[in-house]
Coordinates of C-alpha atoms in Angstrom, one line a residue:
X24 CA 94.2 19.8 156.0
X25 CA 97.2 19.9 158.3
X26 CA 96.7 17.6 161.3
X27 CA 97.6 20.3 163.8
X28 CA 94.7 22.5 162.6
X29 CA 91.9 19.9 163.0
X30 CA 88.7 21.2 164.6
X31 CA 87.1 19.1 167.3
X32 CA 83.3 19.7 167.9
X33 CA 81.9 19.7 171.3
X34 CA 78.2 18.9 171.4
X35 CA 76.0 19.4 174.4
X36 CA 72.4 18.3 174.3
X37 CA 69.8 19.6 176.7
X38 CA 66.5 17.7 177.0
X39 CA 64.8 20.6 178.7
X40 CA 64.7 22.6 175.5
X41 CA 64.5 22.0 171.8
X42 CA 67.4 24.4 171.2
X43 CA 70.7 22.7 170.9
X44 CA 73.8 24.7 170.9
X45 CA 76.9 23.7 169.1
X46 CA 80.1 25.1 170.1
X47 CA 82.8 24.7 167.6
X48 CA 86.2 24.8 169.0
X49 CA 89.5 24.8 167.3
X50 CA 92.5 23.4 168.7
X51 CA 96.0 23.2 167.4
X52 CA 97.5 20.1 168.8
X53 CA 101.1 20.9 168.1
X54 CA 101.4 24.7 167.9
X55 CA 98.2 25.8 169.5
X56 CA 97.2 28.0 166.5
X57 CA 93.7 29.3 166.1
X58 CA 91.6 28.3 163.1
X59 CA 88.4 29.7 161.7
X60 CA 85.0 28.1 160.9
X61 CA 86.2 27.1 157.5
X62 CA 88.9 24.9 159.1
X63 CA 86.1 23.3 161.3
X64 CA 84.0 22.6 158.2
X65 CA 86.9 21.0 156.4
X66 CA 87.7 18.9 159.4
X67 CA 84.1 17.6 159.4
X68 CA 84.3 16.8 155.7
X69 CA 87.6 15.0 156.3
X70 CA 86.4 12.9 159.2
X71 CA 82.8 12.3 157.8
X72 CA 83.4 8.6 157.4
X73 CA 84.6 8.3 161.0
X74 CA 81.3 9.7 162.3
X75 CA 79.3 7.4 160.1
X76 CA 81.3 4.4 161.3
X77 CA 80.8 5.5 164.9
X78 CA 77.0 5.4 164.5
X79 CA 77.3 2.1 162.8
X80 CA 79.2 0.4 165.6
X81 CA 77.1 2.0 168.3
X82 CA 73.8 0.7 166.7
X83 CA 75.2 -2.8 166.2
X84 CA 76.5 -3.0 169.8
X85 CA 79.6 -4.5 168.5
X86 CA 83.0 -3.8 170.1
X87 CA 85.0 -4.8 167.1
X88 CA 85.6 -2.9 163.9
X89 CA 88.0 -0.3 165.3
X90 CA 90.7 -1.6 163.1
X91 CA 88.7 -0.2 160.3
X92 CA 88.7 3.1 162.0
X93 CA 92.4 3.0 162.5
X94 CA 92.8 2.7 158.9
X95 CA 90.5 5.5 158.1
X96 CA 91.5 8.0 160.8
X97 CA 94.9 9.5 161.2
X98 CA 96.9 8.9 164.3
X99 CA 96.0 12.2 166.1
X100 CA 92.4 11.2 165.8
X101 CA 92.8 8.1 167.8
X102 CA 92.1 10.2 170.9
X103 CA 88.8 11.0 169.5
X104 CA 88.2 7.4 168.8
X105 CA 88.5 6.7 172.5
X106 CA 86.0 9.3 173.2
X107 CA 83.6 7.8 170.7
X108 CA 84.1 4.4 172.4
X109 CA 83.2 5.9 175.7
X110 CA 80.1 7.5 174.3
X111 CA 79.2 4.1 172.9
X112 CA 79.3 2.5 176.3
X113 CA 77.1 5.3 177.6
X114 CA 74.7 4.5 174.8
X115 CA 74.5 0.9 175.8
X116 CA 73.6 1.8 179.4
X117 CA 70.9 4.1 178.2
X118 CA 69.4 1.4 176.1
X119 CA 68.9 -0.6 179.2
X120 CA 67.2 2.2 181.0
X121 CA 63.5 2.9 181.6
X122 CA 61.1 2.8 178.8
X123 CA 59.6 6.1 179.8
X124 CA 62.7 7.8 178.8
X125 CA 62.7 6.1 175.5
X126 CA 59.2 7.0 174.8
X127 CA 59.9 10.6 175.9
X128 CA 62.9 10.5 173.6
X129 CA 60.8 9.3 170.7
X130 CA 58.3 12.1 171.2
X131 CA 60.9 14.8 171.3
X132 CA 62.5 15.1 167.9
X133 CA 65.6 16.9 167.5
X134 CA 65.5 19.8 165.1
X135 CA 68.7 21.5 163.9
X136 CA 68.8 24.7 161.9
X137 CA 71.8 26.7 161.3
X138 CA 72.7 29.9 159.6
X139 CA 75.9 28.3 158.3
X140 CA 76.0 26.7 154.9
X141 CA 74.6 23.2 155.9
X142 CA 77.6 22.3 158.0
X143 CA 75.8 21.3 161.2
X144 CA 72.8 19.9 159.3
X145 CA 75.0 17.5 157.4
X146 CA 76.9 16.5 160.5
X147 CA 73.8 15.8 162.6
X148 CA 71.7 14.3 159.8
X149 CA 74.2 11.6 159.4
X150 CA 73.9 10.6 163.1
X151 CA 70.1 10.7 163.1
X152 CA 69.8 8.6 160.0
X153 CA 72.0 5.9 161.5
X154 CA 70.2 6.0 164.9
X155 CA 66.7 5.8 163.4
X156 CA 66.3 2.0 163.6
X157 CA 67.7 1.8 167.1
X158 CA 65.4 4.5 168.4
X159 CA 62.4 2.4 167.6
X160 CA 63.5 -0.2 170.0
X161 CA 65.2 1.8 172.8
X162 CA 65.6 5.3 174.1
X163 CA 68.3 7.7 173.2
X164 CA 71.2 8.5 175.5
X165 CA 72.9 11.9 175.8
X166 CA 76.6 12.1 175.4
X167 CA 79.2 14.7 175.7
X168 CA 82.6 15.1 174.2
X169 CA 85.2 16.7 176.3
X170 CA 88.2 18.2 174.6
X171 CA 91.0 20.4 175.8
X172 CA 90.1 24.1 176.2
X173 CA 91.0 26.3 173.2
X174 CA 93.3 29.2 173.7
X175 CA 91.2 31.7 171.9
X176 CA 87.5 31.9 172.8
X177 CA 85.6 32.8 169.7
X178 CA 82.2 31.2 169.8
X179 CA 79.8 31.1 167.0
X180 CA 76.3 30.6 168.2
X181 CA 73.7 29.3 165.8
X182 CA 70.0 29.5 166.5
X183 CA 68.6 26.3 165.0
X184 CA 65.1 27.7 165.2
X185 CA 65.8 30.8 163.1
X186 CA 63.2 30.9 160.4
X187 CA 64.2 30.5 156.8
X188 CA 62.0 33.5 155.9
X189 CA 64.4 35.8 157.8
X190 CA 67.3 34.4 156.0
X191 CA 65.5 34.9 152.7
X192 CA 64.6 38.4 153.7
X193 CA 68.2 39.1 154.7
X194 CA 69.4 37.8 151.4
X195 CA 66.7 39.9 149.6
X196 CA 67.8 43.0 151.6
X197 CA 71.3 42.5 150.5
X198 CA 70.3 42.0 147.0
X199 CA 68.1 45.1 147.2
X200 CA 70.9 47.1 148.6
X201 CA 73.2 45.9 145.8
X202 CA 70.4 46.7 143.3
X203 CA 69.9 50.1 144.9
X204 CA 73.7 50.8 144.7
X205 CA 73.7 49.7 141.1
X206 CA 70.6 51.8 140.4
X207 CA 72.2 54.9 142.0
X208 CA 75.3 54.3 139.9
X209 CA 73.2 54.0 136.8
X210 CA 71.3 57.2 137.7
X211 CA 74.5 59.1 138.1
X212 CA 75.7 57.7 134.7
X213 CA 72.3 58.7 133.2
X214 CA 72.7 62.3 134.6
X215 CA 76.2 62.5 133.3
X216 CA 75.0 61.3 129.9
X217 CA 72.2 63.9 130.0
X218 CA 74.7 66.6 130.7
X219 CA 76.9 65.4 127.9
X220 CA 73.9 65.3 125.6
X221 CA 72.9 68.8 126.6
X222 CA 76.5 70.0 125.9
X223 CA 76.7 68.0 122.7
X224 CA 73.3 69.4 121.7
X225 CA 74.6 73.0 122.1
X226 CA 77.7 72.1 120.1
X227 CA 75.5 70.4 117.5
X228 CA 73.5 73.6 117.2
X229 CA 76.6 75.7 116.9
X230 CA 78.0 73.3 114.3
X231 CA 74.7 73.6 112.3
X232 CA 74.9 77.4 112.5
X233 CA 78.5 77.3 111.4
X234 CA 77.7 75.0 108.5
X235 CA 74.9 77.3 107.5
X236 CA 77.1 80.3 107.7
X237 CA 79.8 78.4 105.8
X238 CA 77.3 77.6 103.0
X239 CA 76.3 81.3 102.9
X240 CA 79.9 82.3 102.8
X241 CA 80.7 79.7 100.1
X242 CA 77.8 81.0 98.0
X243 CA 78.9 84.6 98.5
X244 CA 82.5 83.7 97.6
X245 CA 81.2 81.9 94.5
X246 CA 79.3 85.0 93.5
X247 CA 82.3 87.2 94.0
X248 CA 84.5 84.8 92.1
X249 CA 82.1 84.8 89.2
X250 CA 82.0 88.6 89.3
X251 CA 85.8 88.7 89.3
X252 CA 85.9 86.3 86.4
X253 CA 83.4 88.5 84.5
X254 CA 85.5 91.6 85.4
X255 CA 88.7 89.9 84.3
X256 CA 87.1 88.8 81.0
X257 CA 85.8 92.3 80.4
X258 CA 89.1 93.8 81.1
X259 CA 90.8 91.4 78.8
X260 CA 88.3 92.3 76.1
X261 CA 88.9 96.0 76.8
X262 CA 92.6 95.4 76.7
X263 CA 92.3 93.6 73.4
X264 CA 90.1 96.4 72.0
X265 CA 92.6 99.0 73.3
X266 CA 95.5 97.2 71.8
X267 CA 93.6 97.0 68.5
X268 CA 92.8 100.7 68.7
X269 CA 96.4 101.5 69.5
X270 CA 97.6 99.4 66.5
X271 CA 95.1 101.2 64.3
X272 CA 96.2 104.6 65.7
X273 CA 99.8 103.6 65.1
X274 CA 99.1 102.5 61.6
X275 CA 97.2 105.7 60.9
X276 CA 99.9 107.8 62.4
X277 CA 102.5 105.9 60.4
X278 CA 100.5 106.5 57.3
X279 CA 100.1 110.1 58.2
X280 CA 103.8 110.4 58.9
X281 CA 104.6 108.8 55.6
X282 CA 102.2 111.2 53.8
X283 CA 103.7 114.1 55.9
X284 CA 107.2 113.1 54.9
X285 CA 106.2 113.0 51.2
X286 CA 104.5 116.3 51.6
X287 CA 107.6 117.7 53.2
X288 CA 109.7 116.4 50.3
X289 CA 107.4 118.0 47.8
X290 CA 107.4 121.2 49.8
X291 CA 111.1 121.2 50.0
X292 CA 111.4 120.6 46.2
X293 CA 108.9 123.3 45.6
X294 CA 110.7 125.8 47.8
X295 CA 114.0 124.9 46.1
X296 CA 112.4 125.4 42.7
X297 CA 110.7 128.6 43.9
X298 CA 114.0 130.0 45.1
X299 CA 115.6 129.1 41.7
X300 CA 112.8 130.8 39.9
X301 CA 113.1 133.8 42.2
X302 CA 116.8 134.0 41.5
X303 CA 116.3 133.7 37.8
X304 CA 113.6 136.4 37.8
X305 CA 116.0 138.6 39.8
X306 CA 118.7 138.1 37.3
X307 CA 116.4 138.8 34.5
X308 CA 115.2 142.0 36.1
X309 CA 118.8 143.1 36.6
X310 CA 119.6 142.4 33.0
X311 CA 116.6 144.4 31.9
X312 CA 117.6 147.3 34.0
X313 CA 121.1 147.2 32.7
X314 CA 119.7 147.1 29.1
X315 CA 117.5 150.1 29.8
X316 CA 120.2 152.1 31.4
X317 CA 122.7 151.5 28.5
X318 CA 120.7 151.1 25.3
X319 CA 123.4 151.7 22.6
X320 CA 126.0 149.1 23.7
X321 CA 123.3 146.7 24.9
X322 CA 121.8 146.1 21.4
X323 CA 124.3 143.3 20.7
X324 CA 124.1 141.3 23.9
X325 CA 120.3 141.5 24.0
X326 CA 119.8 138.5 21.7
X327 CA 122.2 136.4 23.8
X328 CA 119.6 135.5 26.6
X329 CA 117.1 134.4 24.0
X330 CA 118.8 131.1 23.1
X331 CA 119.4 130.4 26.8
X332 CA 116.9 128.3 28.8
X333 CA 116.1 131.0 31.4
X334 CA 113.7 132.9 29.1
X335 CA 110.9 130.2 29.4
X336 CA 111.2 130.4 33.3
X337 CA 109.1 133.6 33.7
X338 CA 105.9 132.0 32.5
X339 CA 106.6 129.1 34.9
X340 CA 106.8 131.4 37.9
X341 CA 103.3 132.7 37.4
X342 CA 101.6 129.3 37.4
X343 CA 103.5 128.2 40.5
X344 CA 102.6 131.1 42.8
X345 CA 98.8 131.0 42.6
X346 CA 98.3 127.3 43.5
X347 CA 101.1 127.2 46.1
X348 CA 99.9 130.0 48.3
X349 CA 96.6 128.2 49.3
X350 CA 98.5 125.0 50.1
X351 CA 100.8 126.7 52.7
X352 CA 98.4 128.2 55.1
X353 CA 100.9 129.0 57.8
X354 CA 102.7 132.2 58.6
X355 CA 106.0 130.4 58.5
X356 CA 105.9 129.6 54.8
X357 CA 104.6 133.1 54.1
X358 CA 107.4 134.6 56.2
X359 CA 110.0 132.5 54.5
X360 CA 108.6 133.5 51.1
X361 CA 108.6 137.2 52.1
X362 CA 112.2 136.7 53.1
X363 CA 112.9 135.1 49.7
X364 CA 111.0 137.9 47.9
X365 CA 112.8 140.7 49.7
X366 CA 116.0 140.6 47.6
X367 CA 114.5 142.2 44.5
X368 CA 114.2 145.4 46.6
X369 CA 117.9 145.5 47.2
X370 CA 118.9 146.4 43.6
X371 CA 117.3 149.7 44.1
X372 CA 120.1 150.6 46.5
X373 CA 122.9 152.6 45.1
X374 CA 125.4 149.7 45.2
X375 CA 123.7 147.8 42.5
X376 CA 126.9 146.0 41.5
X377 CA 126.9 144.2 44.9
X378 CA 123.5 142.8 44.4
X379 CA 124.7 139.2 43.8
X380 CA 125.8 139.1 47.4
X381 CA 122.2 139.5 48.5
X382 CA 121.2 136.3 46.9
X383 CA 123.4 134.3 49.4
X384 CA 121.0 135.2 52.2
X385 CA 118.2 132.7 51.4
X386 CA 120.6 130.1 50.1
X387 CA 121.7 127.3 52.2
X388 CA 121.7 124.9 53.7
X389 CA 123.3 126.1 57.0
X390 CA 125.2 124.2 59.6
X391 CA 122.7 125.3 62.2
X392 CA 120.6 128.3 63.1
X393 CA 123.5 130.1 64.6
X394 CA 125.2 130.1 61.2
X395 CA 122.0 131.3 59.6
X396 CA 121.9 134.2 62.1
X397 CA 125.5 135.0 61.3
X398 CA 124.7 135.0 57.6
X399 CA 122.0 137.6 58.2
X400 CA 118.8 135.7 58.9
X401 CA 117.8 137.7 62.0
X402 CA 114.1 136.8 61.8
X403 CA 112.7 133.6 63.3
X404 CA 111.6 131.1 60.7
X405 CA 112.2 127.9 58.9
X406 CA 115.6 127.1 57.5
X407 CA 117.4 124.3 55.7
X408 CA 120.1 122.8 57.7
X409 CA 122.8 120.3 56.8
X410 CA 125.0 119.2 59.7
X411 CA 128.7 118.5 59.2
X412 CA 129.6 115.0 58.2
X413 CA 125.9 114.3 57.4
X414 CA 124.5 113.6 54.0
X415 CA 121.0 114.8 54.8
X416 CA 119.0 118.0 54.7
X417 CA 116.5 118.9 57.4
X418 CA 114.0 121.6 57.9
X419 CA 114.2 123.3 61.3
X420 CA 112.7 126.3 63.0
X421 CA 115.2 128.9 63.9
X422 CA 114.4 131.1 66.9
X423 CA 116.3 134.3 66.5
X424 CA 114.2 136.4 69.0
X425 CA 115.3 134.6 72.1
X426 CA 118.4 136.2 73.4
X427 CA 121.1 135.9 72.0
X428 CA 119.5 134.1 69.0
X429 CA 120.7 131.3 66.9
X430 CA 118.5 128.7 68.7
X431 CA 117.5 125.5 66.8
X432 CA 114.1 124.3 67.9
X433 CA 114.0 120.5 68.3
X434 CA 110.6 120.2 70.0
X435 CA 107.5 122.4 70.5
X436 CA 104.1 121.9 72.3
X437 CA 101.6 124.7 71.9
X438 CA 98.0 123.5 71.2
X439 CA 97.9 119.7 71.3
X440 CA 97.2 119.5 67.5
X441 CA 99.8 116.7 67.1
X442 CA 99.7 113.3 68.7
X443 CA 103.1 112.5 70.3
X444 CA 102.2 108.9 71.2
X445 CA 104.3 107.4 68.3
X446 CA 106.4 104.4 67.6
X447 CA 110.2 104.2 67.4
X448 CA 110.6 104.8 63.7
X449 CA 108.4 108.0 63.8
X450 CA 110.4 109.4 66.7
X451 CA 113.6 108.6 64.8
X452 CA 112.6 110.5 61.7
X453 CA 110.6 113.3 63.3
X454 CA 107.0 114.4 62.9
X455 CA 104.6 117.3 63.2
X456 CA 104.4 120.8 61.7
X457 CA 107.4 123.0 61.6
X458 CA 105.3 126.1 62.3
X459 CA 103.4 124.4 65.1
X460 CA 103.9 121.3 67.2
X461 CA 106.6 119.0 66.0
X462 CA 109.5 116.8 67.0
X463 CA 112.7 117.2 65.0
X464 CA 113.7 113.5 65.1
X465 CA 116.3 111.6 67.1
X466 CA 118.5 111.0 64.1
X467 CA 118.5 114.7 63.2
X468 CA 119.2 115.7 66.8
X469 CA 122.1 113.2 66.9
X470 CA 123.8 114.8 63.8
X471 CA 123.2 118.3 65.1
X472 CA 124.5 117.7 68.6
X473 CA 127.6 115.7 67.6
X474 CA 129.1 118.3 65.3
X475 CA 129.9 120.7 68.1
X476 CA 129.3 121.4 71.8
X477 CA 125.6 122.4 72.3
X478 CA 123.6 123.6 75.2
X479 CA 119.9 123.0 75.8
X480 CA 117.3 125.5 76.7
X481 CA 113.8 124.4 77.9
X482 CA 111.1 127.2 78.1
X483 CA 107.9 126.4 80.0
X484 CA 104.6 128.3 80.4
X485 CA 101.6 127.4 82.5
X486 CA 98.0 128.3 82.0
X487 CA 98.2 131.4 84.2
X488 CA 100.9 132.9 81.9
X489 CA 103.9 132.2 84.1
X490 CA 107.1 131.5 82.2
X491 CA 110.2 129.8 83.5
X492 CA 113.2 128.2 81.9
X493 CA 115.8 125.4 82.5
X494 CA 119.2 125.6 80.8
X495 CA 121.8 122.8 80.6
X496 CA 125.4 123.6 79.8
X497 CA 125.7 120.6 77.5
X498 CA 123.3 118.4 75.5
X499 CA 123.8 115.6 73.1
X500 CA 122.4 112.2 72.2
X501 CA 124.3 108.9 71.4
X502 CA 123.7 107.1 68.0
X503 CA 120.9 104.7 67.4
X504 CA 123.2 101.8 68.2
X505 CA 123.1 103.1 71.8
X506 CA 119.4 103.9 71.5
X507 CA 120.0 107.6 71.5
X508 CA 121.1 107.8 75.1
X509 CA 120.8 111.2 76.7
X510 CA 123.8 113.3 77.9
X511 CA 123.1 116.5 79.7
X512 CA 125.4 118.9 81.7
X513 CA 125.0 121.3 84.6
X514 CA 121.6 122.8 85.3
X515 CA 120.8 126.5 85.5
X516 CA 117.4 128.3 85.6
X517 CA 114.3 128.9 87.6
X518 CA 112.1 126.0 86.5
X519 CA 113.8 123.4 88.6
X520 CA 115.9 120.4 87.5
X521 CA 113.7 117.7 86.1
X522 CA 115.9 116.3 83.4
X523 CA 119.1 115.3 85.2
X524 CA 117.3 112.3 86.6
X525 CA 117.0 111.1 83.0
X526 CA 120.7 111.6 82.2
X527 CA 122.3 108.5 80.8
X528 CA 119.0 106.9 79.9
X529 CA 118.1 105.4 76.6
X530 CA 115.1 106.6 74.6
X531 CA 111.9 104.5 75.0
X532 CA 108.8 104.3 72.9
X533 CA 105.7 102.1 72.9
X534 CA 107.4 99.5 70.7
X535 CA 111.0 99.9 72.1
X536 CA 111.2 99.5 75.8
X537 CA 114.6 100.6 77.2
X538 CA 113.7 102.1 80.6
X539 CA 114.6 100.8 84.0
X540 CA 111.0 100.0 85.0
X541 CA 109.7 96.4 84.9
X542 CA 106.9 97.6 82.6
X543 CA 106.9 100.0 79.6
X544 CA 106.9 103.6 80.8
X545 CA 105.9 104.8 77.4
X546 CA 102.6 102.9 77.8
X547 CA 101.8 104.7 81.0
X548 CA 103.2 108.1 80.0
X549 CA 101.7 108.0 76.5
X550 CA 104.7 109.3 74.7
X551 CA 108.4 108.8 73.9
X552 CA 111.1 110.0 76.2
X553 CA 114.4 109.1 78.0
X554 CA 112.4 107.3 80.7
X555 CA 114.1 106.1 83.9
X556 CA 111.4 104.6 86.3
X557 CA 109.4 106.3 84.8
X558 CA 109.5 110.1 84.4
X559 CA 110.4 113.2 86.3
X560 CA 109.6 115.1 83.2
X561 CA 107.3 114.1 80.3
X562 CA 107.4 116.9 77.6
X563 CA 106.2 114.4 74.9
X564 CA 103.1 113.4 76.8
X565 CA 99.4 114.1 76.3
X566 CA 98.6 117.8 76.0
X567 CA 95.6 118.5 78.4
X568 CA 93.8 121.8 78.3
X569 CA 93.4 123.8 81.5
X570 CA 96.4 122.6 83.5
X571 CA 95.2 120.1 86.1
X572 CA 93.9 116.9 84.5
X573 CA 92.4 113.6 85.6
X574 CA 94.0 110.5 84.3
X575 CA 94.8 107.0 85.5
X576 CA 98.4 107.7 85.0
X577 CA 100.6 110.8 85.0
X578 CA 100.7 111.1 81.2
X579 CA 100.4 114.9 80.7
X580 CA 103.0 117.4 79.5
X581 CA 104.6 118.1 82.8
X582 CA 107.9 119.2 84.4
X583 CA 107.8 117.8 87.9
X584 CA 109.8 120.6 89.5
X585 CA 107.4 123.1 88.0
X586 CA 103.7 122.6 88.9
X587 CA 104.1 118.9 89.5
X588 CA 103.2 115.8 87.5
X589 CA 99.5 116.3 87.7
X590 CA 99.6 119.6 85.8
X591 CA 99.8 119.7 82.0
X592 CA 101.7 122.8 80.8
X593 CA 100.4 125.1 78.1
X594 CA 103.6 125.7 76.1
X595 CA 106.9 123.9 76.0
X596 CA 109.9 124.6 73.7
X597 CA 113.2 122.7 73.6
X598 CA 116.0 124.4 71.6
X599 CA 119.7 124.0 71.3
X600 CA 122.6 126.4 70.5
X601 CA 126.3 125.9 70.2
X602 CA 128.2 126.5 73.4
X603 CA 131.9 126.9 72.8
X604 CA 132.7 127.1 76.5
X605 CA 131.6 123.6 77.1
X606 CA 133.2 120.3 76.1
X607 CA 131.8 116.8 76.0

């Protein structure tokens, strides 16, 4: 400790009471600074040996030994040493006093108790232990230390008689207060935890409910997924079956088309032979008439026809006619035959010499139906046509009734007896019945429309008997290398224009997709047409009875501008005729 902050105790003992008051004063020798009780305690601990030495010299009544103290104590403490010497002298005088005082001193035992941490006890105990032998022989003396007055009066009074129980109770109260504070803090923490547990419990319940709902949703989603898989598998199976059925239908239709083409060839050959036989029979009849009219000069030339091959032809005509008539069960063939049989009536006319000119009427083939009309075929029916620059013959239906006549029919729909859902090759060659529903064929249409300028007439009839038409000033198709691209001219009519939207589009079938749609329009429209994306008209679609139909797609025979795409028309005819006023 610094020397200027040493604490000097002043002790005053009163014999009248057993309570001794210790007033601890602090004094700063140099600067006069105030120090606390801790400084006093440290001063006592520092000068403890001085106090012990003082008791030792007082009890031994020796005046020497201060050199020892000088070594122990610091120079500022030498003043206190003088005070101790003065007290020692006072003690010597008291030892020579009356014995009553000594006995009285022996009876009265000093007791010191302090609330401080043993500071005063330790200080006084050291003095009492050193004075114990001397007190047996002589009485005690009282002594007082006088020190300079401190600047700040801050006394600490200690009751030496305060019971230890109160100190313990005070300590216990403090501990209880601390425990109570800690307990309150823990209670608050417990309440906070309970609130958190309650909140967490609600959250846990919600989480459980959400997990339960999630499991239910997962199970439901799994069920829906399984149903979807089954539905997809079923649709795939249906698609495969449908594809197989379509392939079978296409195969059957191709076989039917092949058989039909063979039948047409045979029919064509038969008609050609029948016409030859008719011509021969006509010539024979004319020769017979000539022979009968002029018998004398005809005796010589009569044997001439016998060596010729025509004589055996009459018996061949008779066997041909009976079996052929049942095969051709249509009015067209009968009508054609009636036209072919009509020439024999002409020789009865007065101008018999001009009868060979009548045989040119059924002959052919013609360039088109207009040429047939110009050659005298004023009745509608089937004709043989051979376009210019084409090495092929074709059978067509000539419509001579529709004003002004000379129309070549390239397509007809009347009763739905023919399936128009065909492949590319079938649409190229043509199919159907000439006297009923048929498609002339893309290749035949190409050769017809590229030999001259043609116009197109489309006649439409609904199920209520209403008839309309659409006429286009020009009509032609490109060759197969360009997939029979459509070219149409200006529209005229009362049906509405539903074909110009298809102008410049290539022909599309189920097996040849040339439309602008990402899929195949022929698959959805169930036919072959110059599809765009997909159809504004679909005259080669499915023929539905009754008009309005129900289908997944618009696949009926419709003209969008006339009754819409959900209405299947009753009758449709497409026919062409030369139009000299129009150029490509």
